[in-house]
Each structure stands twice: as C-alpha cells, then as structure tokens.
Amino acid sequence: MDREIFIDQVQCSGCEACVEICPQVFAIDELTGKAFILDPLAGTEEQIEEAVVTCPQDCITLIKAN
Ligand code: SF4
C-alpha cells in the first residue's frame, strides 16, 4: 500500500511527539523547528496512525492509496 503524509507547517509546534513515536518517518527541521517527512513509506501504519492521533496540533494528515 502506498501512502502520503502531510504536515501543516503553520500549525506544527515542533513538540517532537511524532518523532518519538516514529523516527523513521518524522524528523524536526533544525532551522524551522517544525516537523518534516523523512520517508513516508518507512515505519508501520500503526505508528503513523498513532502519530496522527497523538499530535497535539492535529496537523498530520495520512492519505492511504492502493
Ligand atoms: S506531533 Fe504534530 S505538532 Fe508535534 S512536531 Fe509532530 S507534527 Fe508538529
């Protein structure tokens, strides 16, 4: 299964919760202090869904495609 992950760069607070849950997919840009996607296909779907529901800013969007 293919997937795309988007992070709303305006809303992201750089709290690092997504990075703690799934460091294969999420990282913090040292210049902006915001999260970005390293590799949308890394990590398990469960990890990414946990990051989506844990994000305090509700700014991660997961799109699944076959
Ligand atoms: S959990 Fe959400 S607010 Fe926190 S760094 Fe990740 S994307 Fe940004």
PDB file of N, CA and C and ligand atoms in Angstrom, residues 7-8 11-19 21 26-28 33-36 51 54-60, ligand 1:
ATOM      1  N   ILE A   7       2.272  17.430   6.706  1.00  0.00           N
ATOM      2  CA  ILE A   7       2.325  18.145   7.978  1.00  0.00           C
ATOM      3  C   ILE A   7       2.017  19.612   7.704  1.00  0.00           C
ATOM      4  N   ASP A   8       1.037  20.146   8.413  1.00  0.00           N
ATOM      5  CA  ASP A   8       0.712  21.564   8.293  1.00  0.00           C
ATOM      6  C   ASP A   8       1.818  22.362   8.994  1.00  0.00           C
ATOM      7  N   GLN A  11       0.706  25.038  11.591  1.00  0.00           N
ATOM      8  CA  GLN A  11       0.173  24.559  12.871  1.00  0.00           C
ATOM      9  C   GLN A  11       1.200  23.824  13.724  1.00  0.00           C
ATOM     10  N   CYS A  12       2.177  23.175  13.098  1.00  0.00           N
ATOM     11  CA  CYS A  12       3.143  22.356  13.844  1.00  0.00           C
ATOM     12  C   CYS A  12       3.869  23.203  14.886  1.00  0.00           C
ATOM     13  N   SER A  13       3.923  22.685  16.133  1.00  0.00           N
ATOM     14  CA  SER A  13       4.588  23.401  17.225  1.00  0.00           C
ATOM     15  C   SER A  13       5.996  22.872  17.483  1.00  0.00           C
ATOM     16  N   GLY A  14       6.392  21.828  16.742  1.00  0.00           N
ATOM     17  CA  GLY A  14       7.723  21.255  16.930  1.00  0.00           C
ATOM     18  C   GLY A  14       7.875  20.497  18.233  1.00  0.00           C
ATOM     19  N   CYS A  15       6.770  19.932  18.733  1.00  0.00           N
ATOM     20  CA  CYS A  15       6.795  19.263  20.047  1.00  0.00           C
ATOM     21  C   CYS A  15       7.562  17.943  20.039  1.00  0.00           C
ATOM     22  N   GLU A  16       7.799  17.387  18.869  1.00  0.00           N
ATOM     23  CA  GLU A  16       8.562  16.148  18.673  1.00  0.00           C
ATOM     24  C   GLU A  16       7.818  14.871  19.036  1.00  0.00           C
ATOM     25  N   ALA A  17       6.539  14.959  19.352  1.00  0.00           N
ATOM     26  CA  ALA A  17       5.794  13.741  19.691  1.00  0.00           C
ATOM     27  C   ALA A  17       5.808  12.752  18.527  1.00  0.00           C
ATOM     28  N   CYS A  18       5.639  13.244  17.317  1.00  0.00           N
ATOM     29  CA  CYS A  18       5.633  12.352  16.144  1.00  0.00           C
ATOM     30  C   CYS A  18       6.999  11.684  15.958  1.00  0.00           C
ATOM     31  N   VAL A  19       8.061  12.418  16.243  1.00  0.00           N
ATOM     32  CA  VAL A  19       9.415  11.867  16.097  1.00  0.00           C
ATOM     33  C   VAL A  19       9.644  10.761  17.123  1.00  0.00           C
ATOM     34  N   ILE A  21       7.394   8.822  18.380  1.00  0.00           N
ATOM     35  CA  ILE A  21       6.575   7.658  18.019  1.00  0.00           C
ATOM     36  C   ILE A  21       7.153   6.940  16.801  1.00  0.00           C
ATOM     37  N   PHE A  26       9.301  10.690  10.763  1.00  0.00           N
ATOM     38  CA  PHE A  26       9.240  12.105  11.130  1.00  0.00           C
ATOM     39  C   PHE A  26      10.576  12.593  11.685  1.00  0.00           C
ATOM     40  N   ALA A  27      10.899  13.840  11.397  1.00  0.00           N
ATOM     41  CA  ALA A  27      12.087  14.484  11.966  1.00  0.00           C
ATOM     42  C   ALA A  27      11.781  15.963  12.141  1.00  0.00           C
ATOM     43  N   ILE A  28      12.597  16.627  12.955  1.00  0.00           N
ATOM     44  CA  ILE A  28      12.426  18.064  13.164  1.00  0.00           C
ATOM     45  C   ILE A  28      13.498  18.809  12.377  1.00  0.00           C
ATOM     46  N   GLY A  33      12.368  24.447  13.163  1.00  0.00           N
ATOM     47  CA  GLY A  33      11.785  23.926  14.392  1.00  0.00           C
ATOM     48  C   GLY A  33      10.483  23.174  14.154  1.00  0.00           C
ATOM     49  N   LYS A  34      10.184  22.868  12.906  1.00  0.00           N
ATOM     50  CA  LYS A  34       8.941  22.170  12.547  1.00  0.00           C
ATOM     51  C   LYS A  34       9.260  20.757  12.073  1.00  0.00           C
ATOM     52  N   ALA A  35       8.246  19.901  12.158  1.00  0.00           N
ATOM     53  CA  ALA A  35       8.415  18.522  11.694  1.00  0.00           C
ATOM     54  C   ALA A  35       8.368  18.457  10.175  1.00  0.00           C
ATOM     55  N   PHE A  36       9.106  17.489   9.630  1.00  0.00           N
ATOM     56  CA  PHE A  36       9.016  17.199   8.207  1.00  0.00           C
ATOM     57  C   PHE A  36       9.080  15.687   8.014  1.00  0.00           C
ATOM     58  N   ALA A  51       0.849   8.568  15.575  1.00  0.00           N
ATOM     59  CA  ALA A  51       1.358   9.947  15.499  1.00  0.00           C
ATOM     60  C   ALA A  51       0.241  10.908  15.123  1.00  0.00           C
ATOM     61  N   THR A  54      -1.946  11.415  18.146  1.00  0.00           N
ATOM     62  CA  THR A  54      -1.219  11.984  19.289  1.00  0.00           C
ATOM     63  C   THR A  54      -0.857  13.441  19.063  1.00  0.00           C
ATOM     64  N   CYS A  55      -0.650  13.845  17.834  1.00  0.00           N
ATOM     65  CA  CYS A  55      -0.209  15.215  17.531  1.00  0.00           C
ATOM     66  C   CYS A  55      -1.122  16.235  18.212  1.00  0.00           C
ATOM     67  N   PRO A  56      -0.576  17.050  19.125  1.00  0.00           N
ATOM     68  CA  PRO A  56      -1.424  17.993  19.872  1.00  0.00           C
ATOM     69  C   PRO A  56      -1.977  19.110  19.000  1.00  0.00           C
ATOM     70  N   GLN A  57      -1.357  19.331  17.856  1.00  0.00           N
ATOM     71  CA  GLN A  57      -1.826  20.382  16.954  1.00  0.00           C
ATOM     72  C   GLN A  57      -2.760  19.834  15.874  1.00  0.00           C
ATOM     73  N   ASP A  58      -2.940  18.510  15.865  1.00  0.00           N
ATOM     74  CA  ASP A  58      -3.807  17.868  14.865  1.00  0.00           C
ATOM     75  C   ASP A  58      -3.404  18.285  13.447  1.00  0.00           C
ATOM     76  N   CYS A  59      -2.096  18.278  13.193  1.00  0.00           N
ATOM     77  CA  CYS A  59      -1.635  18.819  11.912  1.00  0.00           C
ATOM     78  C   CYS A  59      -0.969  17.784  11.010  1.00  0.00           C
ATOM     79  N   ILE A  60      -1.108  16.481  11.355  1.00  0.00           N
ATOM     80  CA  ILE A  60      -0.581  15.424  10.480  1.00  0.00           C
ATOM     81  C   ILE A  60      -1.738  14.789   9.732  1.00  0.00           C
TER      82      ILE A  60
HETATM   83  S1  SF4 B   1       3.436  15.886  16.807  1.00  0.00           S
HETATM   84 FE1  SF4 B   1       2.453  17.434  15.487  1.00  0.00          FE
HETATM   85  S2  SF4 B   1       2.941  19.409  16.433  1.00  0.00           S
HETATM   86 FE2  SF4 B   1       4.343  17.900  17.305  1.00  0.00          FE
HETATM   87  S3  SF4 B   1       6.178  18.019  15.987  1.00  0.00           S
HETATM   88 FE3  SF4 B   1       4.887  16.385  15.156  1.00  0.00          FE
HETATM   89  S4  SF4 B   1       3.632  17.364  13.575  1.00  0.00           S
HETATM   90 FE4  SF4 B   1       4.485  19.005  14.859  1.00  0.00          FE
END
